[in-house]
Amino acid sequence: MRAIKKMDISSLLELLSRQGTVYVPVREEDGLVSFSPWSPGAEIAWDAGNSLVPPKQLLFPQTETIYRYRVDGLNVSLDELALDDIAPPQVLVGIRPCDVKSLEVLDAVFLTAGYVDTFYQARRNRTLVVAQACTKTQPTCFCDSMGVSPVEALGADIVLYDLGEEMGVVVQTEKGAQALAGAERLGQEKEVPLPKAPECRLSANVDGLAERLKGHFYDPVWDELYRKCLGCGICTYLCPTCHCFDIDRENRGQNGWEYRAWDSCMYSQYTLMAGGHNPRPTKKERVRNRFLHKLQYIPERYGILGCVGCGRCLAKCPVNMDITRIITRLQEVAAGE
C-alpha cells in the first residue's frame, strides 16, 4: 500500500477534488458527525466512527426535485433537469465498511430486478467511494455478524488505513487508480500488513434466518415485539439501507415541481391508500414489516441482508429497541423454542 504522512492528507484530498466535490466526516458544533464538503484546512473527524446520518443522503437525497413544469392555459411544458444539477461529480471520503456494504443494498434496490432509478444511477456513476477502515468499534456495532469486516470495504474504490503517523492507501478499482494518477509524489510504497479487525461487542446470528422466518408472518411473537416501539421512525431515517420515499408536488402560480422525499414505513400514512384501506393499520404490522423486510424480504429478492450492523438504530432508539435481541428472539421462535 502507499503510505502517506497524515500531514500530507490535504494534498491527497486536493488531488481527489479533481474528480468532484469531496465530502468528509466533520464534527458539527453540536458534536454530531456528518458528511460535509471538504475545503483546505477543514478538520476531519477521522476517529469519530460512524456519522450519525449515513452518507446515503449523498446518493439518495432526503428531498430532490424530479422535474419542473409550467401550465399555460391548456398547454403544459416540462423542464428536464441537467445531469450536473441531478448528480454533480462527488468523492465520498471516510465512509466506513458497513456503509460501503449498505451501498450494495441500495444498488440492488435502485438498479436491479427490472427497475433502474435514473437519479440514483446518475449519482452512483459519478461518485468515487474512498472508505476508511475501522481501528475500533463502537458499543453498538455488530457489522461482523452481518458479513462485514471492519477493516475491509470490498465495494470501495479506495480504502484508507490508519497507520498511526501515516495513512495507508489501497486502490481497489480502476476508477480509484485513475483518481490517484499523480499521487506518486505523495508518500511511498510500503509492505504493511492490513490491521487486525477489531471485534464488535454485540453479535447476532442470522444464519438461515430468512428461510426460517417463512411461515411466521402471523406468529404471536409480533404481539410481543411491537409493544415497546414508539413509532417515531428514527431507526428508518438513520438506517443506511432504508429507502422508503414519497412523491408530492408544489405549485407556485403557473409553475410547479414534482419532488420525492424520504418517508418511513413506520408511519401509518405510508401505506394508506386513496380508498382509505391501510394494509398496515397498527404499529404491530409496521414493526413486523420493518424486520421482515430487512431479514427476509430483501434476502429473498436480492440475495443479501437488509441490515449491515452499523448499530445506528439501536444507538438512537428512544426506548432501546435492540435489533440484535430481536434477531435472537426470532431465531428462537423459528427454532420452535
mmCIF file of C-alpha atoms in Angstrom:
data_model
loop_
_atom_site.group_PDB
_atom_site.id
_atom_site.type_symbol
_atom_site.label_atom_id
_atom_site.label_comp_id
_atom_site.label_asym_id
_atom_site.label_seq_id
_atom_site.Cartn_x
_atom_site.Cartn_y
_atom_site.Cartn_z
ATOM 1 C CA MET A 1 0.000 0.000 0.000
ATOM 2 C CA ARG A 2 1.027 3.627 -0.373
ATOM 3 C CA ALA A 3 1.747 5.241 2.988
ATOM 4 C CA ILE A 4 1.151 8.979 3.189
ATOM 5 C CA LYS A 5 2.034 11.095 6.198
ATOM 6 C CA LYS A 6 -1.099 12.443 7.808
ATOM 7 C CA MET A 7 0.236 15.978 7.488
ATOM 8 C CA ASP A 8 0.046 15.438 3.716
ATOM 9 C CA ILE A 9 -3.508 14.138 3.621
ATOM 10 C CA SER A 10 -4.751 17.529 2.463
ATOM 11 C CA SER A 11 -2.618 17.068 -0.658
ATOM 12 C CA LEU A 12 -4.339 13.728 -1.254
ATOM 13 C CA LEU A 13 -7.759 15.344 -0.852
ATOM 14 C CA GLU A 14 -6.708 18.159 -3.159
ATOM 15 C CA LEU A 15 -5.821 15.513 -5.739
ATOM 16 C CA LEU A 16 -9.172 13.771 -5.260
ATOM 17 C CA SER A 17 -11.029 17.058 -5.598
ATOM 18 C CA ARG A 18 -10.230 16.958 -9.317
ATOM 19 C CA GLN A 19 -12.890 14.224 -9.504
ATOM 20 C CA GLY A 20 -15.622 16.344 -7.926
ATOM 21 C CA THR A 21 -16.781 17.764 -4.629
ATOM 22 C CA VAL A 22 -15.049 15.934 -1.787
ATOM 23 C CA TYR A 23 -17.245 15.058 1.184
ATOM 24 C CA VAL A 24 -15.588 14.169 4.508
ATOM 25 C CA PRO A 25 -16.858 13.364 8.018
ATOM 26 C CA VAL A 26 -16.937 16.574 10.057
ATOM 27 C CA ARG A 27 -17.902 17.115 13.679
ATOM 28 C CA GLU A 28 -20.528 19.854 13.838
ATOM 29 C CA GLU A 29 -20.874 22.429 16.619
ATOM 30 C CA ASP A 30 -23.423 20.220 18.383
ATOM 31 C CA GLY A 31 -20.928 17.343 18.388
ATOM 32 C CA LEU A 32 -22.717 15.285 15.748
ATOM 33 C CA VAL A 33 -20.715 13.950 12.823
ATOM 34 C CA SER A 34 -21.963 14.326 9.271
ATOM 35 C CA PHE A 35 -20.518 14.370 5.764
ATOM 36 C CA SER A 36 -19.792 17.883 4.549
ATOM 37 C CA PRO A 37 -17.896 19.395 1.608
ATOM 38 C CA TRP A 38 -14.155 19.495 2.268
ATOM 39 C CA SER A 39 -12.058 22.626 1.962
ATOM 40 C CA PRO A 40 -8.352 23.109 2.770
ATOM 41 C CA GLY A 41 -7.895 23.478 6.500
ATOM 42 C CA ALA A 42 -11.104 21.637 7.384
ATOM 43 C CA GLU A 43 -10.824 19.455 10.486
ATOM 44 C CA ILE A 44 -11.794 15.928 9.516
ATOM 45 C CA ALA A 45 -13.284 13.625 12.156
ATOM 46 C CA TRP A 46 -11.144 10.616 11.214
ATOM 47 C CA ASP A 47 -11.563 8.992 14.636
ATOM 48 C CA ALA A 48 -15.282 9.649 15.131
ATOM 49 C CA GLY A 49 -16.541 6.289 13.865
ATOM 50 C CA ASN A 50 -19.812 6.300 12.006
ATOM 51 C CA SER A 51 -21.534 9.548 11.169
ATOM 52 C CA LEU A 52 -24.973 9.947 12.744
ATOM 53 C CA VAL A 53 -26.706 10.347 9.389
ATOM 54 C CA PRO A 54 -25.373 7.821 6.888
ATOM 55 C CA PRO A 55 -23.814 9.077 3.653
ATOM 56 C CA LYS A 56 -26.717 7.579 1.669
ATOM 57 C CA GLN A 57 -28.157 11.080 1.532
ATOM 58 C CA LEU A 58 -25.450 11.960 -1.000
ATOM 59 C CA LEU A 59 -26.746 9.265 -3.354
ATOM 60 C CA PHE A 60 -30.407 9.268 -2.325
ATOM 61 C CA PRO A 61 -31.111 12.828 -1.099
ATOM 62 C CA GLN A 62 -33.609 13.443 1.664
ATOM 63 C CA THR A 63 -35.543 15.675 -0.765
ATOM 64 C CA GLU A 64 -34.998 16.027 -4.505
ATOM 65 C CA THR A 65 -36.851 17.575 -7.414
ATOM 66 C CA ILE A 66 -37.820 15.061 -10.113
ATOM 67 C CA TYR A 67 -38.978 17.528 -12.767
ATOM 68 C CA ARG A 68 -40.401 21.021 -13.190
ATOM 69 C CA TYR A 69 -43.414 22.079 -15.216
ATOM 70 C CA ARG A 70 -45.285 25.133 -16.377
ATOM 71 C CA VAL A 71 -49.021 25.359 -17.104
ATOM 72 C CA ASP A 72 -50.127 27.974 -19.641
ATOM 73 C CA GLY A 73 -53.827 27.623 -20.381
ATOM 74 C CA LEU A 74 -54.320 24.127 -21.782
ATOM 75 C CA ASN A 75 -50.609 23.750 -22.519
ATOM 76 C CA VAL A 76 -48.196 22.051 -20.158
ATOM 77 C CA SER A 77 -44.428 22.098 -20.659
ATOM 78 C CA LEU A 78 -41.856 20.055 -18.747
ATOM 79 C CA ASP A 79 -38.322 21.104 -17.893
ATOM 80 C CA GLU A 80 -35.801 18.290 -17.801
ATOM 81 C CA LEU A 81 -33.129 18.607 -15.157
ATOM 82 C CA ALA A 82 -29.494 18.816 -16.236
ATOM 83 C CA LEU A 83 -27.228 15.934 -15.244
ATOM 84 C CA ASP A 84 -24.886 18.264 -13.376
ATOM 85 C CA ASP A 85 -27.846 19.536 -11.357
ATOM 86 C CA ILE A 86 -29.016 15.998 -10.522
ATOM 87 C CA ALA A 87 -25.666 14.383 -9.985
ATOM 88 C CA PRO A 88 -22.613 16.607 -9.776
ATOM 89 C CA PRO A 89 -19.420 14.513 -9.539
ATOM 90 C CA GLN A 90 -18.514 13.747 -5.932
ATOM 91 C CA VAL A 91 -15.991 11.888 -3.800
ATOM 92 C CA LEU A 92 -17.082 10.296 -0.503
ATOM 93 C CA VAL A 93 -14.066 10.092 1.805
ATOM 94 C CA GLY A 94 -14.087 8.340 5.160
ATOM 95 C CA ILE A 95 -17.125 6.158 4.582
ATOM 96 C CA ARG A 96 -16.973 3.115 6.875
ATOM 97 C CA PRO A 97 -17.082 -0.535 5.695
ATOM 98 C CA CYS A 98 -20.650 -1.047 6.941
ATOM 99 C CA ASP A 99 -21.826 1.971 4.979
ATOM 100 C CA VAL A 100 -19.945 0.753 1.901
ATOM 101 C CA LYS A 101 -21.866 -2.515 2.287
ATOM 102 C CA SER A 102 -25.107 -0.534 2.509
ATOM 103 C CA LEU A 103 -24.431 0.821 -0.985
ATOM 104 C CA GLU A 104 -24.618 -2.767 -2.219
ATOM 105 C CA VAL A 105 -28.160 -2.953 -0.824
ATOM 106 C CA LEU A 106 -29.164 0.401 -2.344
ATOM 107 C CA ASP A 107 -27.625 -0.634 -5.677
ATOM 108 C CA ALA A 108 -29.727 -3.805 -5.637
ATOM 109 C CA VAL A 109 -32.915 -1.896 -4.857
ATOM 110 C CA PHE A 110 -32.423 1.025 -7.250
ATOM 111 C CA LEU A 111 -30.549 -0.640 -10.110
ATOM 112 C CA THR A 112 -31.641 -4.287 -10.394
ATOM 113 C CA ALA A 113 -34.607 -6.660 -10.529
ATOM 114 C CA GLY A 114 -36.214 -4.953 -13.506
ATOM 115 C CA TYR A 115 -36.076 -1.389 -12.208
ATOM 116 C CA VAL A 116 -33.466 1.333 -12.662
ATOM 117 C CA ASP A 117 -33.788 4.615 -10.792
ATOM 118 C CA THR A 118 -32.097 7.038 -13.178
ATOM 119 C CA PHE A 119 -31.495 9.646 -10.474
ATOM 120 C CA TYR A 120 -29.720 7.172 -8.190
ATOM 121 C CA GLN A 121 -27.884 5.649 -11.154
ATOM 122 C CA ALA A 122 -26.566 9.041 -12.263
ATOM 123 C CA ARG A 123 -25.220 9.829 -8.790
ATOM 124 C CA ARG A 124 -23.755 6.358 -8.316
ATOM 125 C CA ASN A 125 -21.909 6.530 -11.634
ATOM 126 C CA ARG A 126 -20.427 9.920 -10.753
ATOM 127 C CA THR A 127 -19.366 9.026 -7.218
ATOM 128 C CA LEU A 128 -15.924 7.878 -6.113
ATOM 129 C CA VAL A 129 -16.007 5.921 -2.837
ATOM 130 C CA VAL A 130 -12.974 6.243 -0.556
ATOM 131 C CA ALA A 131 -13.563 4.107 2.523
ATOM 132 C CA GLN A 132 -11.817 4.272 5.885
ATOM 133 C CA ALA A 133 -11.142 1.016 7.718
ATOM 134 C CA CYS A 134 -12.141 0.960 11.379
ATOM 135 C CA THR A 135 -9.468 0.704 14.080
ATOM 136 C CA LYS A 136 -12.052 0.334 16.808
ATOM 137 C CA THR A 137 -15.729 -0.431 17.047
ATOM 138 C CA GLN A 138 -18.479 1.479 18.770
ATOM 139 C CA PRO A 139 -20.570 -0.114 21.553
ATOM 140 C CA THR A 140 -23.498 -0.609 19.178
ATOM 141 C CA CYS A 141 -21.588 -2.097 16.225
ATOM 142 C CA PHE A 142 -22.329 -5.650 15.078
ATOM 143 C CA CYS A 143 -21.245 -5.491 11.432
ATOM 144 C CA ASP A 144 -19.159 -8.681 11.685
ATOM 145 C CA SER A 145 -22.386 -10.592 12.362
ATOM 146 C CA MET A 146 -23.779 -9.237 9.089
ATOM 147 C CA GLY A 147 -20.838 -10.427 6.984
ATOM 148 C CA VAL A 148 -18.928 -7.134 7.087
ATOM 149 C CA SER A 149 -15.302 -6.841 8.185
ATOM 150 C CA PRO A 150 -14.459 -3.564 9.959
ATOM 151 C CA VAL A 151 -11.168 -3.414 8.041
ATOM 152 C CA GLU A 152 -12.403 -4.370 4.585
ATOM 153 C CA ALA A 153 -14.588 -2.431 2.180
ATOM 154 C CA LEU A 154 -14.874 -4.537 -0.944
ATOM 155 C CA GLY A 155 -17.219 -2.140 -2.736
ATOM 156 C CA ALA A 156 -14.992 0.914 -2.305
ATOM 157 C CA ASP A 157 -12.721 2.338 -4.991
ATOM 158 C CA ILE A 158 -10.014 3.199 -2.456
ATOM 159 C CA VAL A 159 -9.542 2.198 1.190
ATOM 160 C CA LEU A 160 -7.662 4.233 3.801
ATOM 161 C CA TYR A 161 -5.957 2.596 6.791
ATOM 162 C CA ASP A 162 -4.884 4.498 9.878
ATOM 163 C CA LEU A 163 -1.248 3.503 10.460
ATOM 164 C CA GLY A 164 -0.529 5.965 13.257
ATOM 165 C CA GLU A 165 1.675 8.708 11.838
ATOM 166 C CA GLU A 166 0.696 7.718 8.324
ATOM 167 C CA MET A 167 -2.415 6.847 6.356
ATOM 168 C CA GLY A 168 -2.245 3.725 4.213
ATOM 169 C CA VAL A 169 -3.903 3.975 0.807
ATOM 170 C CA VAL A 170 -5.044 0.870 -1.088
ATOM 171 C CA VAL A 171 -6.553 1.176 -4.560
ATOM 172 C CA GLN A 172 -9.233 -1.410 -5.338
ATOM 173 C CA THR A 173 -10.699 -0.367 -8.701
ATOM 174 C CA GLU A 174 -9.622 1.137 -11.994
ATOM 175 C CA LYS A 175 -11.756 4.156 -11.136
ATOM 176 C CA GLY A 176 -9.755 4.591 -7.957
ATOM 177 C CA ALA A 177 -6.455 4.196 -9.809
ATOM 178 C CA GLN A 178 -7.422 6.896 -12.295
ATOM 179 C CA ALA A 179 -8.399 9.239 -9.481
ATOM 180 C CA LEU A 180 -4.996 8.821 -7.849
ATOM 181 C CA ALA A 181 -2.974 9.372 -11.023
ATOM 182 C CA GLY A 182 -0.225 11.730 -9.935
ATOM 183 C CA ALA A 183 -0.198 10.535 -6.336
ATOM 184 C CA GLU A 184 3.299 9.067 -6.773
ATOM 185 C CA ARG A 185 4.740 12.217 -5.262
ATOM 186 C CA LEU A 186 2.786 11.600 -2.085
ATOM 187 C CA GLY A 187 4.244 9.140 0.400
ATOM 188 C CA GLN A 188 5.895 5.891 -0.551
ATOM 189 C CA GLU A 189 5.033 2.272 -1.258
ATOM 190 C CA LYS A 190 5.368 0.018 1.783
ATOM 191 C CA GLU A 191 4.752 -3.629 2.609
ATOM 192 C CA VAL A 192 2.369 -3.174 5.500
ATOM 193 C CA PRO A 193 0.043 -5.953 6.701
ATOM 194 C CA LEU A 194 -3.596 -4.976 6.974
ATOM 195 C CA PRO A 195 -4.569 -4.064 10.533
ATOM 196 C CA LYS A 196 -6.338 -6.729 12.559
ATOM 197 C CA ALA A 197 -10.105 -6.285 12.566
ATOM 198 C CA PRO A 198 -11.440 -5.016 15.907
ATOM 199 C CA GLU A 199 -14.125 -7.176 17.475
ATOM 200 C CA CYS A 200 -17.704 -5.959 17.733
ATOM 201 C CA ARG A 201 -19.183 -6.098 21.219
ATOM 202 C CA LEU A 202 -22.639 -7.082 20.001
ATOM 203 C CA SER A 203 -23.481 -10.078 17.883
ATOM 204 C CA ALA A 204 -26.477 -11.548 16.100
ATOM 205 C CA ASN A 205 -26.922 -14.923 14.491
ATOM 206 C CA VAL A 206 -28.600 -14.536 11.111
ATOM 207 C CA ASP A 207 -27.600 -17.956 9.764
ATOM 208 C CA GLY A 208 -30.590 -19.379 7.917
ATOM 209 C CA LEU A 209 -32.909 -16.784 9.430
ATOM 210 C CA ALA A 210 -34.514 -15.630 6.174
ATOM 211 C CA GLU A 211 -35.571 -19.176 5.351
ATOM 212 C CA ARG A 212 -36.707 -19.906 8.902
ATOM 213 C CA LEU A 213 -38.899 -16.799 9.052
ATOM 214 C CA LYS A 214 -41.138 -18.166 6.311
ATOM 215 C CA GLY A 215 -44.432 -19.169 7.857
ATOM 216 C CA HIS A 216 -44.036 -16.853 10.857
ATOM 217 C CA PHE A 217 -45.891 -13.868 9.406
ATOM 218 C CA TYR A 218 -48.801 -14.418 11.815
ATOM 219 C CA ASP A 219 -46.665 -15.641 14.709
ATOM 220 C CA PRO A 220 -47.673 -14.324 18.183
ATOM 221 C CA VAL A 221 -44.087 -13.099 18.620
ATOM 222 C CA TRP A 222 -45.021 -9.911 16.751
ATOM 223 C CA ASP A 223 -47.564 -9.103 19.516
ATOM 224 C CA GLU A 224 -44.639 -9.295 21.894
ATOM 225 C CA LEU A 225 -42.090 -7.329 19.840
ATOM 226 C CA TYR A 226 -44.102 -4.326 18.690
ATOM 227 C CA ARG A 227 -45.347 -3.047 22.081
ATOM 228 C CA LYS A 228 -42.123 -1.281 23.045
ATOM 229 C CA CYS A 229 -41.847 0.677 19.771
ATOM 230 C CA LEU A 230 -42.988 4.325 19.802
ATOM 231 C CA GLY A 231 -43.272 4.511 16.026
ATOM 232 C CA CYS A 232 -41.067 7.615 15.878
ATOM 233 C CA GLY A 233 -39.274 6.387 12.741
ATOM 234 C CA ILE A 234 -35.749 7.459 13.803
ATOM 235 C CA CYS A 235 -34.488 3.947 13.021
ATOM 236 C CA THR A 236 -35.559 4.254 9.398
ATOM 237 C CA TYR A 237 -34.109 7.734 8.874
ATOM 238 C CA LEU A 238 -30.699 6.762 10.279
ATOM 239 C CA CYS A 239 -30.580 3.345 8.618
ATOM 240 C CA PRO A 240 -28.110 3.325 5.690
ATOM 241 C CA THR A 241 -30.224 0.820 3.743
ATOM 242 C CA CYS A 242 -33.773 2.151 4.335
ATOM 243 C CA HIS A 243 -35.119 3.688 1.153
ATOM 244 C CA CYS A 244 -38.852 4.443 1.574
ATOM 245 C CA PHE A 245 -39.895 7.658 -0.147
ATOM 246 C CA ASP A 246 -42.994 9.646 -1.033
ATOM 247 C CA ILE A 247 -43.707 11.735 -4.144
ATOM 248 C CA ASP A 248 -45.541 15.057 -3.990
ATOM 249 C CA ARG A 249 -45.693 18.360 -5.841
ATOM 250 C CA GLU A 250 -45.638 22.070 -5.163
ATOM 251 C CA ASN A 251 -47.275 24.786 -7.279
ATOM 252 C CA ARG A 252 -46.391 28.467 -7.487
ATOM 253 C CA GLY A 253 -48.741 30.213 -9.894
ATOM 254 C CA GLN A 254 -48.232 28.700 -13.341
ATOM 255 C CA ASN A 255 -45.055 26.909 -12.303
ATOM 256 C CA GLY A 256 -44.590 23.774 -10.262
ATOM 257 C CA TRP A 257 -42.288 20.911 -9.484
ATOM 258 C CA GLU A 258 -42.606 17.270 -8.531
ATOM 259 C CA TYR A 259 -40.323 16.022 -5.814
ATOM 260 C CA ARG A 260 -39.642 12.958 -3.745
ATOM 261 C CA ALA A 261 -38.681 12.900 -0.089
ATOM 262 C CA TRP A 262 -37.666 10.260 2.415
ATOM 263 C CA ASP A 263 -40.597 8.596 4.124
ATOM 264 C CA SER A 264 -40.825 5.853 6.728
ATOM 265 C CA CYS A 265 -42.649 2.526 6.760
ATOM 266 C CA MET A 266 -43.098 3.133 10.497
ATOM 267 C CA TYR A 267 -45.688 5.837 9.796
ATOM 268 C CA SER A 268 -49.348 4.883 9.398
ATOM 269 C CA GLN A 269 -49.911 7.109 6.355
ATOM 270 C CA TYR A 270 -47.086 5.493 4.389
ATOM 271 C CA THR A 271 -49.347 2.619 3.308
ATOM 272 C CA LEU A 272 -52.668 4.478 3.494
ATOM 273 C CA MET A 273 -54.457 4.037 0.172
ATOM 274 C CA ALA A 274 -56.712 6.537 -1.595
ATOM 275 C CA GLY A 275 -59.829 4.499 -0.760
ATOM 276 C CA GLY A 276 -58.982 4.535 2.932
ATOM 277 C CA HIS A 277 -57.665 0.967 3.203
ATOM 278 C CA ASN A 278 -54.397 0.509 5.048
ATOM 279 C CA PRO A 279 -52.652 -2.898 4.923
ATOM 280 C CA ARG A 280 -50.542 -1.920 7.940
ATOM 281 C CA PRO A 281 -53.077 -0.113 10.132
ATOM 282 C CA THR A 282 -51.364 -0.612 13.508
ATOM 283 C CA LYS A 283 -47.872 -0.446 14.898
ATOM 284 C CA LYS A 284 -47.758 -4.235 15.033
ATOM 285 C CA GLU A 285 -47.959 -4.582 11.245
ATOM 286 C CA ARG A 286 -45.418 -1.820 10.732
ATOM 287 C CA VAL A 287 -42.860 -3.259 13.168
ATOM 288 C CA ARG A 288 -43.323 -6.707 11.626
ATOM 289 C CA ASN A 289 -42.787 -5.296 8.143
ATOM 290 C CA ARG A 290 -39.635 -3.428 9.163
ATOM 291 C CA PHE A 291 -37.869 -6.502 10.499
ATOM 292 C CA LEU A 292 -39.176 -8.963 7.902
ATOM 293 C CA HIS A 293 -38.114 -6.536 5.178
ATOM 294 C CA LYS A 294 -34.515 -6.482 6.385
ATOM 295 C CA LEU A 295 -34.209 -10.108 7.453
ATOM 296 C CA GLN A 296 -36.411 -11.991 4.979
ATOM 297 C CA TYR A 297 -37.786 -9.962 2.057
ATOM 298 C CA ILE A 298 -34.544 -8.272 0.899
ATOM 299 C CA PRO A 299 -32.540 -11.535 1.243
ATOM 300 C CA GLU A 300 -35.220 -13.363 -0.759
ATOM 301 C CA ARG A 301 -35.360 -10.750 -3.536
ATOM 302 C CA TYR A 302 -31.709 -9.705 -3.794
ATOM 303 C CA GLY A 303 -29.712 -12.401 -2.006
ATOM 304 C CA ILE A 304 -28.231 -10.006 0.574
ATOM 305 C CA LEU A 305 -29.172 -8.929 4.075
ATOM 306 C CA GLY A 306 -31.014 -5.647 4.515
ATOM 307 C CA CYS A 307 -29.035 -4.863 7.677
ATOM 308 C CA VAL A 308 -25.298 -4.079 7.728
ATOM 309 C CA GLY A 309 -24.832 -3.938 11.505
ATOM 310 C CA CYS A 310 -23.932 -0.243 11.750
ATOM 311 C CA GLY A 311 -25.862 -0.012 15.037
ATOM 312 C CA ARG A 312 -27.349 3.441 14.426
ATOM 313 C CA CYS A 313 -30.918 2.257 15.041
ATOM 314 C CA LEU A 314 -30.251 0.800 18.464
ATOM 315 C CA ALA A 315 -27.928 3.685 19.403
ATOM 316 C CA LYS A 316 -30.608 6.313 18.837
ATOM 317 C CA CYS A 317 -33.840 4.449 19.581
ATOM 318 C CA PRO A 318 -35.513 6.348 22.460
ATOM 319 C CA VAL A 319 -36.774 3.087 24.001
ATOM 320 C CA ASN A 320 -33.657 0.993 23.299
ATOM 321 C CA MET A 321 -35.160 -1.414 20.798
ATOM 322 C CA ASP A 322 -32.195 -3.641 20.017
ATOM 323 C CA ILE A 323 -32.257 -5.374 16.636
ATOM 324 C CA THR A 324 -29.665 -7.935 17.810
ATOM 325 C CA ARG A 325 -32.008 -9.055 20.606
ATOM 326 C CA ILE A 326 -34.927 -9.134 18.182
ATOM 327 C CA ILE A 327 -32.902 -11.322 15.807
ATOM 328 C CA THR A 328 -32.106 -13.659 18.707
ATOM 329 C CA ARG A 329 -35.796 -13.814 19.651
ATOM 330 C CA LEU A 330 -36.817 -14.514 16.055
ATOM 331 C CA GLN A 331 -34.253 -17.324 15.834
ATOM 332 C CA GLU A 332 -35.750 -18.839 18.987
ATOM 333 C CA VAL A 333 -39.251 -18.624 17.553
ATOM 334 C CA ALA A 334 -38.163 -20.050 14.205
ATOM 335 C CA ALA A 335 -36.476 -22.934 16.026
ATOM 336 C CA GLY A 336 -39.678 -23.606 17.972
ATOM 337 C CA GLU A 337 -38.173 -22.715 21.351
#
